[in-house]
CSV table of C-alpha atoms in Angstrom, one decimal:
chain,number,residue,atom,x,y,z
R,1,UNK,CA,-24.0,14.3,99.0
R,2,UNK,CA,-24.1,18.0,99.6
R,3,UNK,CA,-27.4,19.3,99.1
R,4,UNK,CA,-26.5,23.1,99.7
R,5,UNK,CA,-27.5,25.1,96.4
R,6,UNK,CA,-24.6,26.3,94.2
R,7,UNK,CA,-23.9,29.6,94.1
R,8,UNK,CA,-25.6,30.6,90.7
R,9,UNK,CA,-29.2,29.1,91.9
R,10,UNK,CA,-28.6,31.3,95.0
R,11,UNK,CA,-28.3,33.9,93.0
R,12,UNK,CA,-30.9,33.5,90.5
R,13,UNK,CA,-33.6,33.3,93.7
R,14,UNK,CA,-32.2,35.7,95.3
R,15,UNK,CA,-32.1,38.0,92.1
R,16,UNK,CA,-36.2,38.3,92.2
R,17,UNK,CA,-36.9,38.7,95.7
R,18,UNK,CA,-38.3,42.3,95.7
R,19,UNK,CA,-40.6,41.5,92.9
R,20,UNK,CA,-41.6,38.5,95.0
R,21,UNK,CA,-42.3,40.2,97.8
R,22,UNK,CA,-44.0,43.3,96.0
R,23,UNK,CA,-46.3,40.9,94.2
R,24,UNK,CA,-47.4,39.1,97.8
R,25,UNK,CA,-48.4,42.8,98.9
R,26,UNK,CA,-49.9,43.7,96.2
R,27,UNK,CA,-52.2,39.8,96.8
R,28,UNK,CA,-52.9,40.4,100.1
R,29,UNK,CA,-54.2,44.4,99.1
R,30,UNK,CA,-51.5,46.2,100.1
R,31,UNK,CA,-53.0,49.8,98.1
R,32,UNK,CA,-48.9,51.5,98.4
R,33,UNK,CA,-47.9,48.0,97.0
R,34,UNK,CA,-50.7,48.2,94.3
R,35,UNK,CA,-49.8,51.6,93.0
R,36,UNK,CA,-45.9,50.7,92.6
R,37,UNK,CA,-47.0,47.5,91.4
R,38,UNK,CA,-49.2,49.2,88.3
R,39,UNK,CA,-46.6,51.8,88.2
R,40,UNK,CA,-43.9,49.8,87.2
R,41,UNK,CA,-45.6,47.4,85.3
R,42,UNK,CA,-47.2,49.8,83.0
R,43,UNK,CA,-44.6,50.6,80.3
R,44,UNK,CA,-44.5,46.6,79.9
R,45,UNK,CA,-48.6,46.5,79.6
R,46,UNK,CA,-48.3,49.7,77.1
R,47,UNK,CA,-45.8,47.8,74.8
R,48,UNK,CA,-47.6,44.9,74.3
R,49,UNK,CA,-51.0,46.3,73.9
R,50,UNK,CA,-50.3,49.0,71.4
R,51,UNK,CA,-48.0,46.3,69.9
R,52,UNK,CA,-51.0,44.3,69.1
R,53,UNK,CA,-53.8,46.9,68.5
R,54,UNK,CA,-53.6,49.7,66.4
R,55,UNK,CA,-56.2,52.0,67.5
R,56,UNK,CA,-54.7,53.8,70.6
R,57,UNK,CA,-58.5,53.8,71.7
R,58,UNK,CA,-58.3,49.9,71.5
R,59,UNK,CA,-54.7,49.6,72.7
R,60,UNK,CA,-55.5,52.0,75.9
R,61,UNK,CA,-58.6,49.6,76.6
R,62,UNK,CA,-56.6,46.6,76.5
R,63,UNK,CA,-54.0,47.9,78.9
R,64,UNK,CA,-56.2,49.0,81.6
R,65,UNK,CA,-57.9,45.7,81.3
R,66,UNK,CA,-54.6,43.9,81.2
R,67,UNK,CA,-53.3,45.7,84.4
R,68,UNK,CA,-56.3,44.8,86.2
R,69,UNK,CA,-55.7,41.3,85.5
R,70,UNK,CA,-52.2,41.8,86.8
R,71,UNK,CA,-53.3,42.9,89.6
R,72,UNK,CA,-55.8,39.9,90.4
R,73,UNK,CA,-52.9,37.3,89.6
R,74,UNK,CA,-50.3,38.7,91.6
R,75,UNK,CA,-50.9,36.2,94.1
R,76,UNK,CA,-49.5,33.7,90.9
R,77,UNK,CA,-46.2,35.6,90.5
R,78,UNK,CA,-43.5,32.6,92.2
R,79,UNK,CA,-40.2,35.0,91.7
R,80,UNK,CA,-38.4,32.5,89.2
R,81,UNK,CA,-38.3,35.1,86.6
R,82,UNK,CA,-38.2,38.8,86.6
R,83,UNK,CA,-41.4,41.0,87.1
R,84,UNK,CA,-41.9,42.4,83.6
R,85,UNK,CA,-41.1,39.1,81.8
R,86,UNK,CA,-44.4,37.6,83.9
R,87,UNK,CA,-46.4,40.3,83.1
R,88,UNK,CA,-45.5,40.5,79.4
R,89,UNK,CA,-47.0,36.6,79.2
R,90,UNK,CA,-50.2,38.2,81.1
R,91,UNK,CA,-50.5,41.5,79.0
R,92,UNK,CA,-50.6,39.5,76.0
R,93,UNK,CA,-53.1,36.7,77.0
R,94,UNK,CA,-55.3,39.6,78.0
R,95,UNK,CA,-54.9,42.0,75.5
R,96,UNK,CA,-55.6,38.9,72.9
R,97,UNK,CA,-58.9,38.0,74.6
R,98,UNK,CA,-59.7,41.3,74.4
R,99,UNK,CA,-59.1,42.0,70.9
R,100,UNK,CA,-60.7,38.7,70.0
R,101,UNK,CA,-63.8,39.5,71.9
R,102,UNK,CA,-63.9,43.3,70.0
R,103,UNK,CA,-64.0,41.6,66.9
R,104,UNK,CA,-66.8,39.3,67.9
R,105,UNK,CA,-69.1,42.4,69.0
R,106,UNK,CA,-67.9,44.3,66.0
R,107,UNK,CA,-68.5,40.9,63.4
R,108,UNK,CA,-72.4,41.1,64.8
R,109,UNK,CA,-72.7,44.5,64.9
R,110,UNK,CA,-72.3,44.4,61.3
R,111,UNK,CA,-74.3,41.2,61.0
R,112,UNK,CA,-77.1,42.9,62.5
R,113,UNK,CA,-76.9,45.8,60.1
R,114,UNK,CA,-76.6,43.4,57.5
R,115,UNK,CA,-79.4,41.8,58.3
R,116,UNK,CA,-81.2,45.3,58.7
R,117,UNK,CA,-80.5,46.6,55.8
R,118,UNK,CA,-82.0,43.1,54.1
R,119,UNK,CA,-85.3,43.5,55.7
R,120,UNK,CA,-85.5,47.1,54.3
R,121,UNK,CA,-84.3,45.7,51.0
R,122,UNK,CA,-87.0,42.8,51.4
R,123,UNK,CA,-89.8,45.5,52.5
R,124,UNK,CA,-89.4,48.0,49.3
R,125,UNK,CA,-89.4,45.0,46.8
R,126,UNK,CA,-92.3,43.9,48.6
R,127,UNK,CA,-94.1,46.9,48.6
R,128,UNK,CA,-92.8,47.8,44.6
R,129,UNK,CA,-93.7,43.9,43.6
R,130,UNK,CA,-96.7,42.9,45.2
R,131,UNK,CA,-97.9,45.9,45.8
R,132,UNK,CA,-100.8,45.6,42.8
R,133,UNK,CA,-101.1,42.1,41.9
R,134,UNK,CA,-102.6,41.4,38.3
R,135,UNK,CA,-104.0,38.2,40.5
R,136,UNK,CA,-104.9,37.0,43.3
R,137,UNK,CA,-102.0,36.3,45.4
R,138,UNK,CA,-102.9,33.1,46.2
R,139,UNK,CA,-103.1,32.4,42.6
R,140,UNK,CA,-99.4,33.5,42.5
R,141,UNK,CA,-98.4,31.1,46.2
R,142,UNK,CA,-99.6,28.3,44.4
R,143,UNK,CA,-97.3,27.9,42.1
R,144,UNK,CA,-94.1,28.0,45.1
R,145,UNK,CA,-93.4,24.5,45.8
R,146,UNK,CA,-95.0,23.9,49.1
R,147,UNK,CA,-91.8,24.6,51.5
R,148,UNK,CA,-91.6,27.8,49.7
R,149,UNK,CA,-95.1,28.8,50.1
R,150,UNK,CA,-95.2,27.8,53.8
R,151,UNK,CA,-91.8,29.6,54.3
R,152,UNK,CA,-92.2,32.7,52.9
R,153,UNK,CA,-96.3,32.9,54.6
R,154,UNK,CA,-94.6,31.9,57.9
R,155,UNK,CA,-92.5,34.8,57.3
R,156,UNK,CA,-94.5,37.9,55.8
R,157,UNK,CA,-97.8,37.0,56.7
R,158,UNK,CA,-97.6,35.6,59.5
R,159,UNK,CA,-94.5,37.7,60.9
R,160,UNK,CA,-92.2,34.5,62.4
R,161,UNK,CA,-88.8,35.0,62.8
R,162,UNK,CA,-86.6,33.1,60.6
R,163,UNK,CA,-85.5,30.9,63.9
R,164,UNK,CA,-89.3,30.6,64.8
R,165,UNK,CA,-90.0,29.0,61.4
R,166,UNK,CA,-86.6,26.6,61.3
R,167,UNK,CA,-88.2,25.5,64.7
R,168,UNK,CA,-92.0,25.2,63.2
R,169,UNK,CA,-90.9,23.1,59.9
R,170,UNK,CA,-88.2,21.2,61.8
R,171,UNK,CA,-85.8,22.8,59.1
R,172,UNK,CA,-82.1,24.2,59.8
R,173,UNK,CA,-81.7,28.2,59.6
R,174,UNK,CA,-79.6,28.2,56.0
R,175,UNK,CA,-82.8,26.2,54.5
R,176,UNK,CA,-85.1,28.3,55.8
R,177,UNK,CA,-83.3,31.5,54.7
R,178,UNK,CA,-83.1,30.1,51.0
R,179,UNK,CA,-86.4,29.1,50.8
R,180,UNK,CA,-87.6,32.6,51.9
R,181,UNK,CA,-85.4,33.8,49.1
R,182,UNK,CA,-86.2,31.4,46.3
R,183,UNK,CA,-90.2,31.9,46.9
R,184,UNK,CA,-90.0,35.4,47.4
R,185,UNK,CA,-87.8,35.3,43.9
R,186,UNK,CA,-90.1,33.4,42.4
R,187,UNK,CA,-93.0,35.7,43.6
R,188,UNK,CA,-91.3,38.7,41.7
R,189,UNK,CA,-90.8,36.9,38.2
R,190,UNK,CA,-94.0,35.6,38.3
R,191,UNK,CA,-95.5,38.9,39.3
R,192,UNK,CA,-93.3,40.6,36.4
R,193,UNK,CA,-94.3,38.3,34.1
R,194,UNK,CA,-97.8,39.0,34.1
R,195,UNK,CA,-97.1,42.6,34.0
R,196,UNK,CA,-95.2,42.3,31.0
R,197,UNK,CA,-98.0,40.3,29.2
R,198,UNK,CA,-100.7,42.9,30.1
R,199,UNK,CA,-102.7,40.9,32.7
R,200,UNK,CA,-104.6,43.3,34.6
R,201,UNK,CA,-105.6,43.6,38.0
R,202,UNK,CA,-109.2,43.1,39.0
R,203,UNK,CA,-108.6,46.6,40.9
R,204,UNK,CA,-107.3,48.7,37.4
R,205,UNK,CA,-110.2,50.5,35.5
R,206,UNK,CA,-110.8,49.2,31.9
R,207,UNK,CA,-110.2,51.6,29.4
């Protein structure tokens, strides 16, 4: 049996040696190699990033990133397909982990602002609540159930985070959160309450 390639396999290695042998210079550091390598390869790395981002900020970021990854797996280019067809599969693995990894840092960004803009929310109906109690606050904590009241001293009085106090009450972090909430809610009616029925602080003058 003849084992002698047929013409058309002949052809179809032969059709990608140049790439082949570009992307072996480019491995072993070859900096002409690199430059035509990039060169070439940039339109491809263009397409696909701006064909998945929409910011030209975002899509600019992606390519550069993507080339450089091109440029660190040349060494993994084999010369059974063209050039550009490789590279497309790299640009868009790369340009997705990228755009995937901006929307992480952007979803906590806004978590954190979130979370921010709570506190300050938390800290002025503090402040406009409880600021003159018609009683004793204790008076008022004693009537949270006793997860609430523990909660909601770990957290204002005592200043523990909310992880600190899931970790001192062996509680998970949503429970701790709605406890904080509940109590503090609580707090506020209770506090309203009073003010509405005309109990008066131990601090207010008499008339």
């Amino acid at each position: 049996m003849d084992d002698t390639p047929d013409g058309s396999e002949q052809a179809v290695g032969s059709a990608h040696t140049e790439d082949l042998d570009l992307a072996r210079s480019v491995a072993r550091g070859d900096k002409r190699a690199c430059e035509d390598f990039a060169r070439r390869l940039l339109p491809t790395v263009r397409r696909v990033s701006r064909g998945l981002l929409r910011g030209s900020d975002d899509a600019n970021d992606a390519a550069q990133i993507s080339l450089m990854d091109l440029l660190r797996s040349a060494s993994n280019y084999t010369g059974r397909g063209p050039l550009e067809a490789w590279a497309q599969r790299i640009a868009t693995r790369s340009s997705m982990r990228w755009m995937n990894k901006q929307r992480r840092v952007r979803e906590r960004a806004l978590a954190q602002a979130h979370e921010t803009d709570a506190q300050d929310r938390r800290a002025v109906l503090r402040t406009e609540t409880l600021d003159r109690l018609p009683r004793p606050l204790d008076e008022y904590l004693d009537q949270l159930t006793d997860v609430q009241r523990a909660a909601v001293l770990l957290r204002f009085a005592l200043g523990h985070t909310i992880p600190e106090i899931a970790a001192i009450t062996d509680a998970p972090i949503p429970t701790v959160k709605s406890r904080i909430q509940k109590g503090h809610q609580e707090l506020r009616r209770l506090v309203r309450r009073d003010l509405n029925l005309g109990v008066r602080s131990a601090d207010d003058p008499e008339d």
